[in-house]
Coordinates of C-alpha atoms in Angstrom, one line a residue:
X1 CA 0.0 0.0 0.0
X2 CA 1.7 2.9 -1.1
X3 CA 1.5 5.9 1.7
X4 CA 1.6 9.6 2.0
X5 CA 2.7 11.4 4.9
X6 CA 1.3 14.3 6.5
X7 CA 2.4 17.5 6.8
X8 CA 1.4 20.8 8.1
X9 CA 0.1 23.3 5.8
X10 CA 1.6 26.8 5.6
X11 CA -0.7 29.5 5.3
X12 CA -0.5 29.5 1.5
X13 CA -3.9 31.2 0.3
X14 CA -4.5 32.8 3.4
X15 CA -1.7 34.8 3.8
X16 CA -2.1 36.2 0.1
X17 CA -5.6 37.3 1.4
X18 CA -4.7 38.9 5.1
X19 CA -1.1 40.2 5.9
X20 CA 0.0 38.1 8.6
X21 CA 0.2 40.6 11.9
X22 CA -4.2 41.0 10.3
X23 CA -4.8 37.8 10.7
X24 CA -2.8 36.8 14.1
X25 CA -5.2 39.5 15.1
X26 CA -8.1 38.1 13.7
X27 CA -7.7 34.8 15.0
X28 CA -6.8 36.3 18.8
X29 CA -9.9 38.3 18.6
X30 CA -12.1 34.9 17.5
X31 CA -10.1 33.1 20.1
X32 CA -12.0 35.1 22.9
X33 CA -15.3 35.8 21.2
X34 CA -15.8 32.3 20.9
X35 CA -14.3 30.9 24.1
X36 CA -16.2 27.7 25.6
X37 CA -18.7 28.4 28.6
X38 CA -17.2 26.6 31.9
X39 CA -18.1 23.3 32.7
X40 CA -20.2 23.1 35.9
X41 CA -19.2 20.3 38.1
X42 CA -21.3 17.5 38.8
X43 CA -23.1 17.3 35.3
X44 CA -23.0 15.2 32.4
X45 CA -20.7 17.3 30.5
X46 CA -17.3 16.4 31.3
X47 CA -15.3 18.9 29.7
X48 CA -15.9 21.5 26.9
X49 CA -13.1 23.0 24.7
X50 CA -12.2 24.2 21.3
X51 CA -9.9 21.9 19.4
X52 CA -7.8 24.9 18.4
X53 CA -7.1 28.9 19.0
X54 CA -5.5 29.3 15.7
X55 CA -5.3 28.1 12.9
X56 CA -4.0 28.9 9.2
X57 CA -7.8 28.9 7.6
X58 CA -11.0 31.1 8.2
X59 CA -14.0 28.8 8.3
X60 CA -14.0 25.4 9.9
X61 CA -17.3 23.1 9.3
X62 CA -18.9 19.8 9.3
X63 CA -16.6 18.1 11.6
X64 CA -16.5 14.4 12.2
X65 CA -15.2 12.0 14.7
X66 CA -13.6 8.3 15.8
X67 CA -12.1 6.7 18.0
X68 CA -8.8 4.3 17.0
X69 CA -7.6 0.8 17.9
X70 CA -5.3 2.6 19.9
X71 CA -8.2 4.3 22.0
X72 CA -7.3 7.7 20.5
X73 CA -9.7 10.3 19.1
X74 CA -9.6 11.5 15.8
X75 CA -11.5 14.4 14.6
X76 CA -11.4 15.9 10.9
X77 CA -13.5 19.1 9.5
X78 CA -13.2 20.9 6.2
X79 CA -11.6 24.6 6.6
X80 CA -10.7 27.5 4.1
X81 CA -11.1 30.8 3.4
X82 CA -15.3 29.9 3.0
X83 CA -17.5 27.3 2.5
X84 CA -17.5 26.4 -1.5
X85 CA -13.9 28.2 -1.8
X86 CA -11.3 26.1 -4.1
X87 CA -8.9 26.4 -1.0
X88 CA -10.8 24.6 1.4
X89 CA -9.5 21.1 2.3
X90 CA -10.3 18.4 5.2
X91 CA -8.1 18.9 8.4
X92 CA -7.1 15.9 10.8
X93 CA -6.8 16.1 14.7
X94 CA -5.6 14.1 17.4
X95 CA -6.5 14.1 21.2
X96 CA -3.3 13.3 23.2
X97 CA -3.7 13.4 26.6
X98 CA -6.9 15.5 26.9
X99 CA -4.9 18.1 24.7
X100 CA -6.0 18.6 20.5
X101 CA -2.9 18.7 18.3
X102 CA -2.5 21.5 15.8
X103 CA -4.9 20.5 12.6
X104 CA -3.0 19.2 9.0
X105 CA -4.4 18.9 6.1
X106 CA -4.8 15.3 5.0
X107 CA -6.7 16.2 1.6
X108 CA -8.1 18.4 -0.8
X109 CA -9.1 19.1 -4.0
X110 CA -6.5 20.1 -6.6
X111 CA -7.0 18.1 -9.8
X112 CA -4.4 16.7 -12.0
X113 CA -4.6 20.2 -14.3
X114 CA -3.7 21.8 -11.3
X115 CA -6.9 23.5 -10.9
X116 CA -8.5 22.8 -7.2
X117 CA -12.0 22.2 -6.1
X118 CA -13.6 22.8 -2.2
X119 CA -13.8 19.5 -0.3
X120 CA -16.9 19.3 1.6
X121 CA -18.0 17.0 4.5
X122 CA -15.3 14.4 5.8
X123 CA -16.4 11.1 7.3
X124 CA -13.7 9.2 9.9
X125 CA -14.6 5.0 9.8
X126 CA -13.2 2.5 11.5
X127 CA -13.6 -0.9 9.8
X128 CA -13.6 -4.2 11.8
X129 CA -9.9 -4.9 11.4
X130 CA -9.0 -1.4 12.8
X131 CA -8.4 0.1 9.2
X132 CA -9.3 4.1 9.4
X133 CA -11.2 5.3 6.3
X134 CA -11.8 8.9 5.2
X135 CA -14.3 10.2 3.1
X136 CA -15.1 13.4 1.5
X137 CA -16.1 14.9 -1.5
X138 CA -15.4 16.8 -4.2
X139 CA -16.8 19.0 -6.3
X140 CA -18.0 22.8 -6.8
X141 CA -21.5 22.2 -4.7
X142 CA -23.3 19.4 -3.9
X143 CA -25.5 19.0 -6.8
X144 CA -22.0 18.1 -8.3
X145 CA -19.6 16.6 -5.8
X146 CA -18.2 13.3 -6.3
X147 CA -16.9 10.6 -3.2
X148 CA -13.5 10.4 -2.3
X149 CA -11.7 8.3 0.5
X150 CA -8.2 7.9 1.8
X151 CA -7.1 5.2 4.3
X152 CA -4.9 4.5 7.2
X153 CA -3.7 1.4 8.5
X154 CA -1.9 3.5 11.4
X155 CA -4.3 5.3 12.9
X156 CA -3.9 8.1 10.4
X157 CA -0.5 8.6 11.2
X158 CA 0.0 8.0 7.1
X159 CA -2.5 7.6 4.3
X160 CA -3.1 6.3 1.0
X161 CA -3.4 8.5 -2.0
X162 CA -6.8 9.7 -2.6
X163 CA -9.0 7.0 -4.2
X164 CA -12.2 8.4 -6.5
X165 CA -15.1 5.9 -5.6
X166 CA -17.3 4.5 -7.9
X167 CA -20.1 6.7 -10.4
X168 CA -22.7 7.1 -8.6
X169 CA -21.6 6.4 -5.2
X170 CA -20.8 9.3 -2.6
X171 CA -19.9 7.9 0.1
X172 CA -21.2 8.6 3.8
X173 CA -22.8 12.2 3.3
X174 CA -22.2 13.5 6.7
X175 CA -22.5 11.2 9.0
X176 CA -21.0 7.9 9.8
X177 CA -21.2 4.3 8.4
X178 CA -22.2 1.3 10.5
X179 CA -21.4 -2.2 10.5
X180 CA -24.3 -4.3 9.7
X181 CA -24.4 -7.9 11.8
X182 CA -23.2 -9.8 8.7
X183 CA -20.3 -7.6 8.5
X184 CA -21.5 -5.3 5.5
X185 CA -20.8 -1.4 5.6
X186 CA -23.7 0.8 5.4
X187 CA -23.2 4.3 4.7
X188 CA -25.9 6.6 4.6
X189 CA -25.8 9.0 1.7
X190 CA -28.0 11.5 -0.1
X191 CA -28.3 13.8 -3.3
X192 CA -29.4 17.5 -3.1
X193 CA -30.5 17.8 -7.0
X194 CA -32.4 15.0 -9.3
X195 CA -35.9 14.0 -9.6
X196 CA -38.7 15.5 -7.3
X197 CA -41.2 13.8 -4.9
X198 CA -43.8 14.3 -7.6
X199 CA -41.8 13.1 -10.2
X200 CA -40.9 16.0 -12.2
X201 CA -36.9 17.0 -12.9
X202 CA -36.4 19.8 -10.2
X203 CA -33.8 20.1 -7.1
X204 CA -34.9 18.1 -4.5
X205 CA -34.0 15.9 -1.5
X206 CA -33.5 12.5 -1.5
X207 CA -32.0 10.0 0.7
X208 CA -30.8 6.6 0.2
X209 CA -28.2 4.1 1.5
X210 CA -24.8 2.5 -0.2
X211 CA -23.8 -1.0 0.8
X212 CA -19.9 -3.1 0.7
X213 CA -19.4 -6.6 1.4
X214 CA -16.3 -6.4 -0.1
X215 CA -14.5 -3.9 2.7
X216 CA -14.9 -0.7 0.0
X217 CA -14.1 -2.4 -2.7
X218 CA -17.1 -1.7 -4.4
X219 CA -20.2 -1.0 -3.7
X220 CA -23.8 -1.0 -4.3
X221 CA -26.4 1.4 -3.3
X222 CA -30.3 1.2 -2.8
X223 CA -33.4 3.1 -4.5
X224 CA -34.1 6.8 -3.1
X225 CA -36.4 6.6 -0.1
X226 CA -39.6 7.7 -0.9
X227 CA -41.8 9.5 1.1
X228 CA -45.6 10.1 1.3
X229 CA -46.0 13.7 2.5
X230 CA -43.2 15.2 0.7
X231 CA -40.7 14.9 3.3
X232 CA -37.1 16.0 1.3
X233 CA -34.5 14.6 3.8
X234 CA -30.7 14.6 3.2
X235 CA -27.8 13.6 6.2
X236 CA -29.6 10.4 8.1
X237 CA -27.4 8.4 10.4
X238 CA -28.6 4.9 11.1
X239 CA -29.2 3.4 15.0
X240 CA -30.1 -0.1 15.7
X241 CA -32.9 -1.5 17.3
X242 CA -32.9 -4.7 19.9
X243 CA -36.0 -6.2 17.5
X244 CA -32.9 -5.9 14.2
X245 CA -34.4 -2.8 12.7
X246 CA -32.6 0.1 11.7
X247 CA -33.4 3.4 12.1
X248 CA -32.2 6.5 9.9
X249 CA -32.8 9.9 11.1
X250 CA -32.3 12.9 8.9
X251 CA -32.4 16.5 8.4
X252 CA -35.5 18.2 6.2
X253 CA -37.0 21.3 4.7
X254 CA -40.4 20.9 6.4
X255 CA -39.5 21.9 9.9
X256 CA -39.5 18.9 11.9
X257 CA -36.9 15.7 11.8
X258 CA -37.7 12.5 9.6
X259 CA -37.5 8.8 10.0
X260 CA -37.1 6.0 8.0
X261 CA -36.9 2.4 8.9
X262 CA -35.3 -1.1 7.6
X263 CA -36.4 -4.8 8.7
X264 CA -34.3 -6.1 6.3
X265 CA -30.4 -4.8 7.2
X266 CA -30.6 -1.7 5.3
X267 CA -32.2 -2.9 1.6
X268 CA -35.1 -1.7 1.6
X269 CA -36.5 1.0 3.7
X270 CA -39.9 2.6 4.4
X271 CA -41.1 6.2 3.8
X272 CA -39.9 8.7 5.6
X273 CA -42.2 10.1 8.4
X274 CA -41.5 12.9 10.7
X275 CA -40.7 12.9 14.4
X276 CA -41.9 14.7 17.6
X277 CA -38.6 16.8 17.0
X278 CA -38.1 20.3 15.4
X279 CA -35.5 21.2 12.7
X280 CA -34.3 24.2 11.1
X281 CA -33.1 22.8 7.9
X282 CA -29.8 21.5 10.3
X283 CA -27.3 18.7 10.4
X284 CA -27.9 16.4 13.2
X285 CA -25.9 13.1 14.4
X286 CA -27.1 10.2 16.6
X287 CA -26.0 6.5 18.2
X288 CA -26.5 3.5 19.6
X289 CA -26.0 3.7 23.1
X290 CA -24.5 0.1 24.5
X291 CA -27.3 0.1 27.2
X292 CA -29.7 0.6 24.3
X293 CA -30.6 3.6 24.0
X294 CA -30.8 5.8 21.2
X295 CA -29.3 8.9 21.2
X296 CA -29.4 12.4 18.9
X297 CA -27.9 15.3 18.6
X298 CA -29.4 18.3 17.3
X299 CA -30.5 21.8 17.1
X300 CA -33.9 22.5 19.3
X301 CA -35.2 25.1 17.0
X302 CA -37.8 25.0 13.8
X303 CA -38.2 27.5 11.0
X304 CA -38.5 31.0 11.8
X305 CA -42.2 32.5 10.6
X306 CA -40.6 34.6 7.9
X307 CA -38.6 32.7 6.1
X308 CA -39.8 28.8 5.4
X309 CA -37.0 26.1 5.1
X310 CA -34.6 28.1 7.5
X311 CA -34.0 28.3 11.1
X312 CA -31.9 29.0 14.1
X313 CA -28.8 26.4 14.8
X314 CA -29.2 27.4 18.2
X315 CA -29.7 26.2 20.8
X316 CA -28.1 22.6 20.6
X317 CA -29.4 19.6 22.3
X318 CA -29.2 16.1 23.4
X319 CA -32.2 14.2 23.0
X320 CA -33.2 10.5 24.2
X321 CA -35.1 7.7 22.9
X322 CA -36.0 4.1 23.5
X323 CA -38.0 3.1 20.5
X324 CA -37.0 6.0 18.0
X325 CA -39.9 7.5 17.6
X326 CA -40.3 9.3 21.3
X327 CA -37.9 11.4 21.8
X328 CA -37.0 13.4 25.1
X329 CA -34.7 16.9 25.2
X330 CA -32.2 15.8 28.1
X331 CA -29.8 18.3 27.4
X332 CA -29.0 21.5 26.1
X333 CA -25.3 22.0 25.5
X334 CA -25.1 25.5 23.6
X335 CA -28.0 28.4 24.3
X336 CA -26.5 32.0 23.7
X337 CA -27.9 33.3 20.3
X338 CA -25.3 33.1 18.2
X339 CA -24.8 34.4 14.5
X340 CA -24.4 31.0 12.2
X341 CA -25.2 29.0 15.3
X342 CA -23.9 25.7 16.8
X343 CA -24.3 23.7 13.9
X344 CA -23.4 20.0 12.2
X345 CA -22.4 17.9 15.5
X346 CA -20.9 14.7 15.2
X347 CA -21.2 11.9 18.3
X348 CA -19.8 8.6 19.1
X349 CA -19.3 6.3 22.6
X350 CA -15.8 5.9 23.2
X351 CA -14.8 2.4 24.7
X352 CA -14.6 3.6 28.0
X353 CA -18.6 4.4 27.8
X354 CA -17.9 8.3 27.5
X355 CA -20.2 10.5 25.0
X356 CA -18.0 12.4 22.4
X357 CA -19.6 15.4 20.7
X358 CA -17.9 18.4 18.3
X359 CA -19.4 20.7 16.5
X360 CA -19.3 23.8 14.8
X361 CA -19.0 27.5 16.9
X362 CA -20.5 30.1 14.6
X363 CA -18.3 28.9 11.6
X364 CA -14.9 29.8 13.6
X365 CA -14.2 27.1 15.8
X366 CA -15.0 23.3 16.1
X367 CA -15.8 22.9 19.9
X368 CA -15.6 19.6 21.1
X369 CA -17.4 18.0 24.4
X370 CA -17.3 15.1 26.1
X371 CA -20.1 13.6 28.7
X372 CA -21.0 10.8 30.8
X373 CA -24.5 8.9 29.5
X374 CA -25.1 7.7 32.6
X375 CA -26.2 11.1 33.7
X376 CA -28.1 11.7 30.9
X377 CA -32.3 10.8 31.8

């Protein structure tokens, strides 16, 4: 397997946009204005920081966790001048004793021309032999991207060289792919452009679910899911129930969260439904807790009376479930109004039973939390 190794990135297109002493400034001043609230003792949260005060890129996003063989924490997010701008690329992390390492860049989009693309949306995996997997995309917006993934079989100490995957498959949209019980990776995906609900050629939401039994070697995906009431859904993340169902829940246009479930390991699934949960056109994440219970994280908030399809991401919550479709708020981790919000969260359960959550701070910072589920009611 032929490797790459990292390396930091200088400040390249930055510093051709702010002269350096401008943007030490700049990144001081966002250092304080979005310093973490402190952690009261005695509650579930643990600990709350920011992964960085500085770094050589404006806009962080869409951040993504896992944890290694070696029982370290990973995070990646994609960073650049702005969302959509050629120089974003993905940035890797590493939590080394409860302290985050300064951010590389592990990929991005320059083309064999030389011409270079944003990268959108990265996806850490960890397959069953302890192989680390990254996706992302590619691509000038999402009604064009395409799926990328790198690996690691050090625990993204080195990677491979960028690997295109196949037409038509994107790879894990935002959230992370599962392990199904006869060892087959599920990713759920999603397009933002195609065929609408009612069947006419228009931009629309659509969900749907790509499958390997061959460890990414190829892949196959299933039919959009459909959806009754014109639910357009993009983003799900997939739980497990104790009767073998699955569970997807997903971000939509119409105000309140959707559902979609499989009885048969992720091949078919049925229309998507809404939930007892608001959503204002957000990103949300959510797990299988190993007591059982399902957990989500997301934005308490629906769509603001003037403008349809758009919302506050704030503030941001923990919410609890033991059948996935009654859900209870439990916990509100972010509150103060915030311009851009607390946005695109990403959760796992460590191996020592701990909750890890990060998540985006007003598109400056990627904030990253840690809590005991035991707490959580």
């Amino acid at each position: 397997m032929r490797r790459l190794f990292l390396k930091s990135v200088a400040a390249g297109a930055l510093a051709a946009i702010l002269p350096l002493p401008l943007r030490a400034q700049t990144q001081q001043a966002d250092a304080e204005k979005f310093a973490p609230e402190p952690v009261k003792s005695g509650g579930a949260i643990l600990s709350r920081v920011n992964t960085y005060d500085s770094a050589p890129y404006i806009e962080p996003h869409a951040s993504t966790l896992v944890e290694t063989r070696a029982k370290t924490i990973l995070a990646a997010w994609f960073g650049g001048t702005k969302e959509r701008n050629p120089d974003v690329g993905i940035w890797l992390a590493r939590l080394q004793n409860g302290t985050w390492s300064p951010g590389v860049e592990v990929a991005n989009g320059v083309q064999g021309d030389g011409t270079r693309l944003p990268t959108w949306n990265p996806v850490l995996f960890q397959d069953p032999t302890g192989d680390l997997h990254l996706f992302y995309k590619i691509g000038p917006s999402p009604q064009k991207w395409w799926g990328m993934v790198i690996s690691s079989s050090d625990d993204g100490k080195t990677w491979t060289k960028p690997r295109r995957l196949p037409d038509g498959i994107l790879g894990p949209i935002k959230n992370k792919p599962v392990v199904l019980s006869d060892g087959s990776w599920l990713s759920p995906s999603s397009t933002e452009g195609g065929e609408g609900m009612d069947g006419s050629t228009n931009v629309s939401w659509r969900l749907h679910f790509e499958r390997s039994t061959d460890k990414g070697q190829s892949w196959t995906k299933t039919a959009p899911v459909r959806s009754k009431v014109s639910i357009e859904a993009i983003q799900p993340s997939v739980l497990f129930h104790k009767d073998g169902r699955l569970e997807a829940i997903a971000r939509t246009r119409q105000g309140a969260l959707g559902m979609t479930w499989s009885k048969d390991n992720g091949l078919t699934w049925s229309s998507i439904a809404a939930i007892d949960l608001p959503n204002p056109n957000s990103g949300t994440d959510a797990v299988t807790l190993k007591d059982g219970r399902q957990l989500l994280v997301y934005n308490h908030s629906g769509h603001r009376p003037d403008e349809p399809g758009k919302g506050d991401r704030w503030p941001l919550n923990i919410a609890l479930s033991d059948d996935g479709i009654h859900w209870r708020n439990v916990l509100t981790l972010e509150d103060k109004p915030l311009v851009s919000g607390y946005a695109y969260p990403a959760v796992i359960q460590s191996s020592d039973g701990l909750l890890h959550i990060t998540y985006t701070v007003g598109r400056r910072r990627i904030r990253h939390v840690v809590i005991d589920p035991k707490k959580l009611v």
